[in-house]
Amino acid sequence: MASLPGVGPAFAETLRKLGIERVQDLWFHLPLRYEDRTRITSVRDLVAGESAQVEGVVEAVETGFRYRPQLKVAIGDASRETLLLRFFHFRRQQAEQLKPGTRVRCFGAIRHGQHGLEMVHPQYRVLHGEVAVEETLTPVYPVTEGLGQQRLRGVIEKALVRLPDEAALELIPPDLLEPLGLMPLRDALLGVHRPSPDADVAALLAGRHPAQQRLAFEELLAHHLGLKRLRAQVRKHRAPALPKNPGLEKRFLDGLPFALTRAQRRVAEEIGRDLGQPVPMLRLVQGDVGSGKTVVAALAALHAIANGWQAALMAPTELLAEQHLRSFREWLEPLGIGVVWLAGKVTGRARARALAQLSAGAPVAVGTHALMQEGVEFSRLGLAIVDEQHRFGVQQRIALRDKGSGNGEAPHQLVLTATPIPRTLAMSAYADLDVSTLDELPPGRTPVRTVAIANTRREEVIERIRAACAEGRQVYWVCTLIEDSEQLQAQAAEVAHAQLCKALPGCAVGLVHGRMKPKDKQAAMDAFKAGDIGLLVATTVIEVGVDVPNASLMVIENAERLGLAQLHQLRGRVGRGAVASSCVLLYQPPLSGLAKQRLETLRETSDGFVIAETDLRLRGPGELLGTRQTGEMGFRVADVVRDAPLLPAVQRVGAAMLRSHPVLARRLTERWVGGAARFADA
Ligand code: ADP
Ligand code: MG
């Protein structure tokens, strides 16, 4: 790294935060997306939900105070329409610089505002004279604190000069690669970092350019090989055989306020068979929201407890972990089984006590990934359960394997996910796991009635909330934004919160978003759970797993912007009690054809598997559904849904490489996952 000109120790340290340690890590640090600054769009042709570059003259400036200071700049162009630029954070000079008559060029996402189209926090520059537009698409890289796009682009440029020839770069043997007809790796890397002026812009923006597909294939293959290898390594260990204790299990089941569903019994049986073997279990339980995975996890934990081993249950957020803690305590304490709590916020003496209990062999621990951290020692960890796996990457699974695996022993592993994914995807995304499916919901659930309502009828929706609150029912209002910016999401939620507080004076309105202090977030959630808050305004932070049975109305703002899977997850927050629940998908008209189909699908079905399949089918070319899938699986360029057609070849080539080229297989995994693994350790 230090051999690159201009990379001193401080810069190298910053790069390390991104998992970049070697020159080749820079080659594979790929753009997250592109910005099209090759043309100017006239204001009249702007489309909400898309990003565009606009050039115009400032017509009016306002530094208004509504709920907080903001700078609003109206610009107009030759199409004689006006676009509003809105800034929530700004400096005095900015306001002064953008005087009426000033010519600006700006780039940003277009959205509907109260008075027509607007851009929130666009990037902009003041123009003096003619300035040419960019010739090629502008790559946008994942960056980190203290490192801007410009600087990162510069160093990647320098690293690309050292890209070796194709033969030295390629790790997939030619006899396996050639039949696939993919672009050479070297060309693909140059093509994504520096798109040529005549490259297919639409394909690049959609991630379907041959250069991206070449890299996506390689990345999927690398992960697949990594998972397969992980599985093989884990299965070489011994694990404690944990046969079931029928007496204990019966007492547990007798204490539950419900009977297990048939699906729960079957899956518990499958898990029980694995746990009885002296080889580590590697099993995924996929089940729709509300299908009752927690109690299945508790049953698995009983196997460990009954045999004198420890079980640990981990969730990706404190909110979820606490919910599990409550369930486990409610179910297990009457049997005389204590549950230890360990999360990031457990500190000082409480933490020391929890750690001491775990190393002394306390039977069950519930917590966040804090349970996987250094310094947490189990005396006899027999079973590790991870909830909502899609937020945990391969790296965390490696850490999990290493936990409690001294002297050739490894704990059994159970993974729970509420994101049902089609079988073909499961085979690749979870190549290291056996899969069990909870395909049945507990009885007595009334299906959530789903309606799509245009934002122009917002008042009616607010009226419904008023009525629900008056009846003592609880309501979620979820704010969404297409940008992956927590800050903008938080602002949107704050604005909605202020608006709803005003519109609903008789109703206690709470707020949670990702930028709040964990303590305040927790307080708001607790108040909602306790029923002290009638309406909870939230960002998508509440997406996963939160269980408040009294909440029976969910409003999702800008529902047209979200993917099916995410909408389904959100909707799953209601319909958990006996009261009939409904979900209002509030959208900004006009709807695109695909958005219409998505909302239609949700109205018609609540089956997570049907929804997952439809999601796959609807993701046609040309529509950008954001990078969520990429982000969640920890991929840089691949998207398991978009790139599903590549998966059969991934499995075929993967099997052949493991058989005949194990060394190349390992190098390939290290190239793609190695950097990220180091990142996870940081
Ligand atoms: P998820 O699969 O989404 O994690 P949970 O485990 O949180 O679902 O269960 C959702 C709710 O359903 C909980 O309140 C739980 O107690 C309840 N539940 C689970 N299994 C059953 C069942 N067989 N019958 C009735 N209610 C059940
Ligand atoms: Mg759950």
XYZ file of C-alpha atoms in Angstrom, residues 51-653:
603
model
C -31.551 11.342 -9.758
C -30.764 14.087 -12.201
C -28.472 16.964 -13.004
C -30.196 20.295 -13.411
C -28.902 23.716 -14.356
C -30.792 26.902 -13.639
C -30.850 30.399 -12.247
C -31.763 31.158 -8.649
C -35.155 32.852 -8.537
C -35.781 33.104 -4.823
C -34.059 32.223 -1.552
C -35.619 31.714 1.826
C -34.116 30.739 5.160
C -37.361 29.715 6.779
C -37.983 28.399 10.248
C -40.718 25.849 10.390
C -39.641 23.210 12.791
C -35.967 23.938 12.348
C -33.871 26.307 10.243
C -33.713 25.455 6.596
C -32.510 26.983 3.395
C -34.815 26.882 0.408
C -33.601 27.913 -3.001
C -35.908 28.020 -6.002
C -34.239 27.678 -9.369
C -35.736 27.976 -12.821
C -34.497 27.006 -16.242
C -35.412 27.445 -19.902
C -38.362 25.055 -19.497
C -39.854 27.791 -17.264
C -40.542 25.455 -14.406
C -39.241 25.754 -10.884
C -37.304 23.287 -8.785
C -36.844 23.705 -5.051
C -33.483 22.934 -3.443
C -33.873 22.260 0.244
C -31.072 22.265 2.841
C -31.563 21.368 6.478
C -27.977 22.109 7.358
C -26.244 25.063 5.785
C -23.765 27.782 6.432
C -24.409 31.495 6.269
C -22.058 31.879 3.269
C -24.057 29.308 1.382
C -27.224 31.319 1.729
C -25.352 34.447 0.687
C -23.681 32.783 -2.257
C -26.970 31.590 -3.732
C -28.393 35.036 -4.465
C -31.159 35.447 -7.050
C -29.647 35.563 -10.512
C -26.860 33.107 -9.650
C -26.396 30.264 -12.105
C -26.084 26.845 -10.454
C -25.671 23.276 -11.576
C -26.900 20.695 -9.129
C -27.191 16.955 -8.842
C -29.484 14.991 -6.575
C -32.523 12.773 -6.119
C -35.834 14.261 -7.135
C -38.785 13.939 -4.821
C -42.244 15.327 -4.402
C -42.415 18.177 -1.928
C -45.377 20.136 -0.715
C -45.081 22.571 -3.607
C -43.899 20.419 -6.475
C -40.592 18.743 -7.151
C -37.591 19.265 -4.957
C -34.062 18.120 -4.234
C -32.952 17.675 -0.641
C -29.295 18.471 -0.043
C -28.237 18.338 -3.680
C -24.584 18.543 -4.591
C -24.180 21.828 -6.414
C -21.721 24.310 -7.842
C -22.079 27.912 -8.812
C -21.289 28.413 -12.502
C -19.300 31.209 -14.014
C -19.442 30.932 -17.783
C -19.835 27.695 -19.735
C -18.768 24.499 -18.019
C -18.828 21.213 -19.921
C -20.756 18.246 -18.476
C -18.907 15.033 -17.542
C -18.039 12.690 -20.366
C -18.526 9.472 -18.456
C -20.661 8.229 -15.574
C -19.294 9.212 -12.189
C -18.593 6.207 -9.936
C -19.686 6.522 -6.315
C -17.610 4.404 -3.941
C -18.286 3.250 -0.415
C -16.368 5.740 1.720
C -15.723 6.214 5.394
C -15.407 9.091 7.822
C -12.611 11.414 6.741
C -12.349 10.091 3.210
C -14.164 11.760 0.351
C -15.085 10.419 -3.085
C -12.510 12.605 -4.800
C -9.554 11.342 -2.823
C -10.644 7.722 -3.046
C -11.144 7.986 -6.809
C -7.612 9.361 -7.076
C -5.962 6.496 -5.216
C -7.996 3.857 -7.062
C -6.856 5.472 -10.298
C -3.249 5.086 -9.189
C -3.802 1.457 -8.223
C -5.405 0.641 -11.552
C -2.179 1.609 -13.323
C -0.662 -1.454 -11.659
C -3.350 -3.865 -12.780
C -1.457 -6.909 -14.132
C -2.299 -8.670 -17.368
C -5.303 -10.925 -17.635
C -3.411 -14.182 -17.072
C -1.979 -13.009 -13.755
C -5.305 -11.643 -12.561
C -7.656 -14.492 -13.436
C -8.232 -17.172 -10.801
C -11.002 -19.188 -12.454
C -9.515 -21.952 -14.632
C -10.116 -21.309 -18.352
C -11.947 -24.598 -18.999
C -14.568 -23.592 -16.420
C -14.724 -19.935 -17.348
C -14.822 -20.005 -21.126
C -18.180 -21.754 -21.612
C -19.816 -18.964 -19.591
C -18.983 -16.323 -22.184
C -18.158 -13.692 -19.573
C -16.041 -10.610 -20.122
C -12.342 -10.874 -19.167
C -11.717 -9.813 -15.578
C -9.244 -7.062 -16.427
C -11.631 -5.390 -18.855
C -14.462 -5.751 -16.370
C -12.523 -3.997 -13.598
C -11.488 -1.148 -15.859
C -15.038 -0.957 -17.190
C -16.665 -0.471 -13.804
C -14.076 1.913 -12.369
C -13.808 4.012 -15.511
C -16.877 3.539 -17.681
C -16.063 4.561 -21.232
C -18.028 7.457 -22.735
C -19.872 5.091 -25.051
C -20.735 2.517 -22.344
C -24.379 1.499 -21.980
C -25.482 3.952 -19.297
C -28.812 2.309 -18.515
C -27.154 -1.083 -18.061
C -24.479 0.341 -15.773
C -27.004 2.180 -13.650
C -29.032 -1.014 -13.303
C -26.030 -3.202 -12.500
C -26.572 -5.303 -15.601
C -23.615 -4.236 -17.674
C -21.457 -7.194 -18.813
C -18.570 -5.783 -16.772
C -20.695 -5.791 -13.617
C -22.121 -9.204 -14.380
C -18.617 -10.602 -14.774
C -17.669 -9.256 -11.349
C -20.969 -10.268 -9.779
C -20.379 -13.819 -10.950
C -16.938 -13.864 -9.425
C -18.171 -12.362 -6.185
C -21.038 -14.815 -5.845
C -18.637 -17.632 -6.587
C -16.185 -16.359 -3.977
C -18.890 -16.230 -1.310
C -20.260 -19.585 -2.310
C -16.826 -21.170 -2.061
C -16.217 -19.429 1.240
C -19.441 -20.767 2.712
C -18.818 -24.270 1.422
C -15.360 -24.233 2.900
C -16.709 -22.883 6.163
C -19.212 -25.708 6.292
C -16.545 -28.310 5.590
C -14.307 -26.861 8.293
C -17.054 -26.723 10.882
C -18.191 -30.244 10.103
C -14.678 -31.540 10.797
C -15.146 -30.590 14.437
C -16.930 -32.622 17.023
C -19.969 -31.239 18.778
C -21.677 -32.453 21.918
C -24.553 -34.811 21.172
C -27.594 -33.163 22.782
C -30.488 -35.623 22.836
C -33.828 -34.312 23.967
C -35.020 -34.575 27.550
C -38.702 -35.487 27.114
C -39.658 -34.554 30.677
C -38.167 -31.072 30.509
C -39.627 -30.484 27.072
C -43.072 -31.509 28.231
C -42.944 -29.140 31.189
C -41.878 -26.361 28.842
C -44.699 -27.044 26.380
C -47.267 -27.357 29.153
C -46.282 -23.906 30.391
C -46.831 -22.199 27.022
C -50.088 -20.301 26.543
C -50.506 -21.954 23.122
C -50.000 -25.260 21.333
C -47.276 -25.537 18.694
C -48.296 -25.430 15.063
C -47.637 -28.483 12.946
C -44.829 -26.627 11.182
C -43.220 -25.716 14.503
C -43.335 -29.347 15.630
C -41.809 -30.553 12.364
C -38.998 -28.000 12.396
C -38.263 -28.647 16.075
C -38.024 -32.319 15.167
C -35.535 -31.600 12.345
C -33.418 -29.526 14.691
C -33.627 -32.187 17.380
C -32.295 -34.850 15.009
C -29.257 -32.684 14.177
C -28.599 -31.858 17.812
C -28.550 -35.523 18.718
C -25.487 -36.037 16.499
C -21.900 -35.454 17.613
C -21.280 -33.206 14.563
C -22.021 -29.469 14.597
C -25.479 -28.658 13.276
C -25.568 -25.916 10.628
C -29.225 -25.200 10.119
C -31.290 -22.271 8.925
C -34.912 -21.875 9.926
C -36.745 -19.618 7.534
C -40.221 -18.580 8.501
C -42.381 -15.667 7.685
C -42.832 -12.824 10.137
C -45.004 -14.045 12.976
C -44.546 -17.734 12.203
C -43.187 -18.301 15.703
C -39.459 -18.838 15.346
C -38.633 -17.771 18.880
C -40.317 -20.697 20.551
C -38.568 -23.073 18.142
C -35.286 -21.486 19.206
C -36.214 -21.981 22.855
C -36.935 -25.655 22.225
C -33.496 -26.040 20.671
C -31.955 -24.307 23.680
C -33.629 -26.861 25.951
C -31.604 -29.607 24.274
C -28.393 -27.891 25.316
C -29.623 -27.064 28.815
C -30.889 -30.577 29.470
C -27.447 -31.965 28.699
C -25.525 -29.496 30.811
C -24.372 -27.324 27.913
C -24.910 -23.616 27.309
C -27.076 -21.982 24.660
C -26.675 -18.416 23.360
C -29.231 -16.442 21.377
C -28.077 -13.399 19.440
C -30.080 -10.706 17.670
C -28.836 -7.872 15.465
C -30.357 -5.036 17.520
C -30.860 -4.404 21.226
C -34.542 -3.945 20.621
C -34.920 -7.429 19.242
C -32.579 -8.962 21.754
C -34.618 -7.524 24.617
C -37.769 -8.927 23.160
C -36.154 -12.357 23.075
C -34.936 -11.880 26.604
C -38.483 -11.229 27.755
C -39.825 -14.345 25.977
C -37.035 -16.587 27.191
C -37.399 -15.387 30.778
C -41.144 -15.832 30.655
C -40.827 -19.382 29.360
C -37.682 -20.638 31.096
C -37.641 -19.058 34.538
C -40.705 -21.027 35.697
C -38.614 -24.129 34.947
C -35.854 -22.815 37.171
C -33.607 -21.865 34.260
C -31.984 -18.445 34.576
C -31.261 -16.282 31.537
C -28.174 -14.059 31.362
C -28.472 -10.749 29.483
C -25.532 -9.324 27.592
C -25.719 -6.412 25.151
C -23.552 -3.436 24.297
C -25.293 -1.292 26.851
C -24.639 -3.734 29.682
C -21.498 -2.194 31.154
C -19.463 -1.960 34.346
C -20.440 -4.226 37.208
C -23.451 -5.661 35.419
C -21.242 -6.695 32.536
C -18.615 -8.175 34.796
C -21.311 -10.178 36.548
C -22.776 -11.434 33.261
C -19.328 -12.449 32.032
C -18.630 -14.272 35.278
C -21.919 -16.147 34.990
C -21.176 -17.208 31.429
C -17.724 -18.455 32.223
C -19.164 -20.280 35.235
C -21.557 -22.128 32.931
C -24.890 -20.244 33.149
C -27.271 -22.219 30.930
C -28.663 -19.517 28.624
C -27.460 -16.164 27.333
C -29.474 -13.711 25.275
C -27.985 -10.614 23.706
C -26.677 -8.767 20.705
C -23.487 -9.523 18.827
C -21.798 -8.343 22.005
C -21.992 -12.036 22.836
C -19.484 -12.738 20.097
C -16.943 -10.191 21.206
C -13.528 -10.725 22.630
C -13.537 -11.279 26.321
C -16.801 -13.207 26.372
C -15.976 -16.743 27.390
C -18.478 -19.536 27.643
C -17.472 -22.504 29.679
C -19.407 -25.017 27.560
C -21.195 -23.389 24.627
C -23.188 -26.145 22.960
C -25.592 -24.180 20.780
C -25.381 -20.749 19.187
C -28.612 -19.284 17.806
C -28.528 -16.247 15.532
C -31.745 -14.397 14.761
C -32.383 -12.427 11.577
C -29.360 -13.746 9.821
C -29.551 -11.412 6.854
C -27.985 -8.736 8.970
C -25.092 -10.970 9.854
C -22.532 -11.629 7.145
C -20.170 -14.481 6.464
C -17.620 -12.799 8.696
C -19.865 -12.988 11.736
C -20.523 -16.604 11.022
C -16.791 -17.217 11.098
C -16.568 -15.460 14.453
C -19.419 -17.589 15.727
C -17.689 -20.759 14.664
C -14.573 -19.704 16.555
C -16.522 -19.029 19.731
C -16.391 -21.855 22.189
C -14.609 -24.123 19.761
C -11.601 -25.167 21.730
C -9.961 -28.598 21.479
C -11.610 -29.668 18.246
C -15.154 -28.988 19.451
C -17.562 -26.506 17.900
C -21.041 -25.468 18.994
C -24.147 -26.391 17.028
C -25.462 -23.437 15.014
C -29.024 -22.424 14.396
C -29.859 -19.434 12.244
C -33.308 -17.841 12.108
C -34.431 -15.631 9.269
C -37.689 -13.880 8.481
C -36.637 -13.188 4.930
C -37.951 -16.105 2.982
C -35.908 -16.447 -0.135
C -36.612 -18.698 -3.086
C -34.891 -22.061 -3.027
C -32.377 -21.314 -5.755
C -31.194 -18.312 -3.802
C -31.120 -20.144 -0.505
C -28.837 -22.789 -1.960
C -26.294 -20.182 -2.841
C -26.736 -17.498 -0.223
C -26.792 -20.080 2.553
C -24.584 -22.649 0.898
C -23.238 -23.677 4.285
C -26.600 -24.349 5.912
C -29.339 -26.961 5.837
C -32.729 -25.332 5.568
C -35.932 -25.888 7.573
C -39.078 -23.970 6.737
C -41.909 -22.771 8.964
C -44.612 -22.552 6.336
C -47.606 -22.057 8.607
C -48.780 -19.218 10.809
C -50.240 -19.834 14.270
C -54.020 -20.093 14.152
C -56.347 -17.249 15.020
C -54.462 -14.570 13.179
C -56.709 -12.317 11.197
C -54.962 -11.417 7.970
C -53.881 -7.812 7.684
C -56.179 -5.888 5.370
C -53.993 -3.900 3.003
C -55.028 -0.844 1.023
C -53.091 1.512 -1.227
C -54.072 5.161 -0.886
C -52.690 8.159 -2.766
C -50.983 10.810 -0.694
C -53.586 13.306 -1.870
C -55.950 11.543 0.563
C -53.564 11.906 3.478
C -56.208 13.692 5.546
C -58.451 10.637 5.437
C -55.624 8.469 6.669
C -54.947 10.850 9.545
C -58.653 10.659 10.342
C -58.365 6.865 10.566
C -55.475 7.219 12.965
C -57.513 9.558 15.122
C -60.310 6.983 15.261
C -57.917 4.117 16.058
C -56.216 6.085 18.847
C -59.591 7.007 20.298
C -60.394 3.297 20.536
C -57.158 2.654 22.383
C -55.529 0.891 19.457
C -51.970 1.689 18.483
C -50.559 2.846 15.195
C -47.211 2.880 13.379
C -46.366 5.568 10.853
C -43.292 4.618 8.882
C -41.340 7.206 6.914
C -39.196 6.026 4.067
C -36.819 7.680 1.703
C -35.088 6.168 -1.232
C -31.699 7.613 -0.282
C -29.630 5.395 1.943
C -29.025 8.348 4.195
C -29.929 7.901 7.817
C -29.757 11.628 8.265
C -32.355 12.384 5.616
C -34.553 9.573 6.884
C -34.364 10.981 10.361
C -35.296 14.419 9.082
C -38.262 13.097 7.165
C -39.437 11.342 10.330
C -38.992 14.490 12.395
C -41.033 16.505 9.924
C -43.796 13.884 9.835
C -43.727 13.694 13.625
C -44.220 17.442 13.988
C -46.995 17.400 11.431
C -48.833 14.495 13.058
C -48.467 15.960 16.551
C -50.213 19.052 15.268
C -52.915 17.145 13.413
C -53.631 14.754 16.294
C -53.704 16.807 19.483
C -55.569 14.126 21.415
C -53.069 11.386 20.649
C -49.663 10.738 22.239
C -47.182 10.652 19.358
C -43.693 9.168 19.714
C -40.679 9.114 17.431
C -37.862 6.634 16.740
C -35.142 6.921 14.154
C -31.616 5.687 13.665
C -29.960 8.972 14.622
C -31.410 9.023 18.111
C -29.386 7.960 21.127
C -30.028 4.273 21.880
C -31.376 5.299 25.275
C -33.984 7.631 23.742
C -34.884 5.102 21.071
C -35.415 2.499 23.722
C -37.495 4.856 25.840
C -39.785 5.598 22.903
C -40.136 1.897 22.083
C -40.810 1.036 25.698
C -43.484 3.722 25.913
C -45.092 2.341 22.782
C -44.987 -1.211 24.105
C -46.471 -0.064 27.377
C -49.287 1.675 25.487
C -48.324 5.161 26.701
C -47.850 6.224 23.113
C -50.705 5.811 20.646
C -48.891 6.649 17.437
C -45.273 5.827 16.768
C -43.574 7.670 13.924
C -40.536 5.713 12.837
C -38.053 5.153 10.086
C -37.467 1.650 8.784
C -35.458 0.906 11.947
C -38.554 -0.848 13.229
C -38.532 -3.180 10.265
C -37.293 -6.298 11.929
C -39.033 -8.323 14.547
C -40.633 -5.794 16.871
C -43.679 -7.296 18.551
C -46.450 -5.038 19.891
C -49.688 -7.043 19.615
C -51.926 -4.058 20.374
C -50.672 -2.198 17.285
C -53.264 -2.741 14.616
C -52.722 -0.026 12.034
C -49.597 0.546 9.992
C -49.159 3.451 7.627
C -46.207 3.277 5.258
C -45.374 6.558 3.637
C -43.931 6.552 0.120
C -44.651 2.851 -0.089
C -43.975 2.951 -3.823
C -40.293 3.443 -3.096
C -39.761 0.236 -1.172
C -39.156 -3.262 -2.417
C -41.690 -5.987 -1.807
C -39.668 -7.835 0.777
C -39.214 -4.748 2.884
C -42.872 -3.782 2.673
C -43.804 -7.273 3.742
C -41.464 -7.085 6.729
C -42.917 -3.762 7.776
C -46.464 -4.957 7.443
C -45.591 -7.905 9.651
C -45.371 -5.511 12.615
C -49.185 -5.481 12.782
C -51.662 -8.339 12.810
C -49.988 -9.897 15.828
C -52.951 -9.640 18.162
C -56.564 -10.714 18.043
C -57.886 -7.411 16.618
C -58.284 -7.128 12.857
C -55.377 -5.066 11.572
C -54.808 -2.974 8.522
C -51.942 -1.592 6.569
C -52.161 1.592 4.529
C -49.674 1.936 1.709
C -49.538 5.669 1.197
C -48.085 6.461 -2.207
C -47.169 9.431 -4.321
C -49.035 9.329 -7.593
C -48.397 8.715 -10.398
C -47.244 5.125 -9.856
C -44.897 3.425 -12.275
C -46.158 0.142 -13.735
C -43.875 -1.917 -11.533
C -44.713 0.025 -8.399
C -48.367 -0.596 -9.128
C -47.729 -4.330 -9.414
C -45.797 -4.365 -6.165
C -48.558 -2.659 -4.223
C -51.090 -4.936 -5.916
C -49.137 -8.035 -4.855
C -49.149 -6.882 -1.258
C -52.863 -6.280 -1.310
C -53.465 -9.746 -2.670
C -51.220 -11.946 -0.577
C -49.551 -12.124 2.791
C -47.537 -15.230 1.985
C -43.870 -14.348 2.333
C -42.785 -16.987 -0.147
C -45.190 -15.843 -2.842
C -43.992 -12.322 -2.220
C -40.348 -13.324 -2.492
C -40.962 -15.085 -5.809
C -42.905 -12.131 -7.164
C -40.165 -9.798 -6.047
C -37.711 -11.815 -8.067
C -39.921 -11.749 -11.139
C -40.798 -8.070 -10.913
C -37.275 -6.882 -10.676
C -37.077 -6.311 -14.352
C -34.287 -4.500 -16.106
C -34.252 -0.747 -15.947
C -35.685 -0.415 -12.490
C -33.459 0.500 -9.643
C -34.659 -0.898 -6.397
C -31.761 0.410 -4.433
C -28.906 -1.656 -3.136
C -30.546 -3.243 -0.159
C -29.968 -6.840 -1.153
C -26.366 -6.061 -1.953
C -25.824 -4.311 1.339
C -27.462 -6.903 3.519
C -25.576 -9.855 2.175
C -22.371 -7.859 2.376
C -21.820 -7.952 -1.382
C -20.003 -5.245 -3.298
C -21.463 -5.707 -6.729
C -23.654 -8.807 -6.715
C -27.342 -8.777 -5.852
C -28.672 -12.254 -5.172
C -32.077 -11.327 -6.511
C -31.021 -9.441 -9.617
C -28.249 -11.895 -10.370
C -30.192 -15.049 -9.599
C -29.740 -16.303 -13.187
C -26.005 -16.594 -12.494
C -26.490 -18.929 -9.545
C -26.691 -22.304 -11.312
C -23.332 -21.589 -12.966
C -21.948 -20.405 -9.633
C -22.851 -23.740 -8.066
C -21.487 -25.757 -10.982
C -18.176 -23.889 -11.220
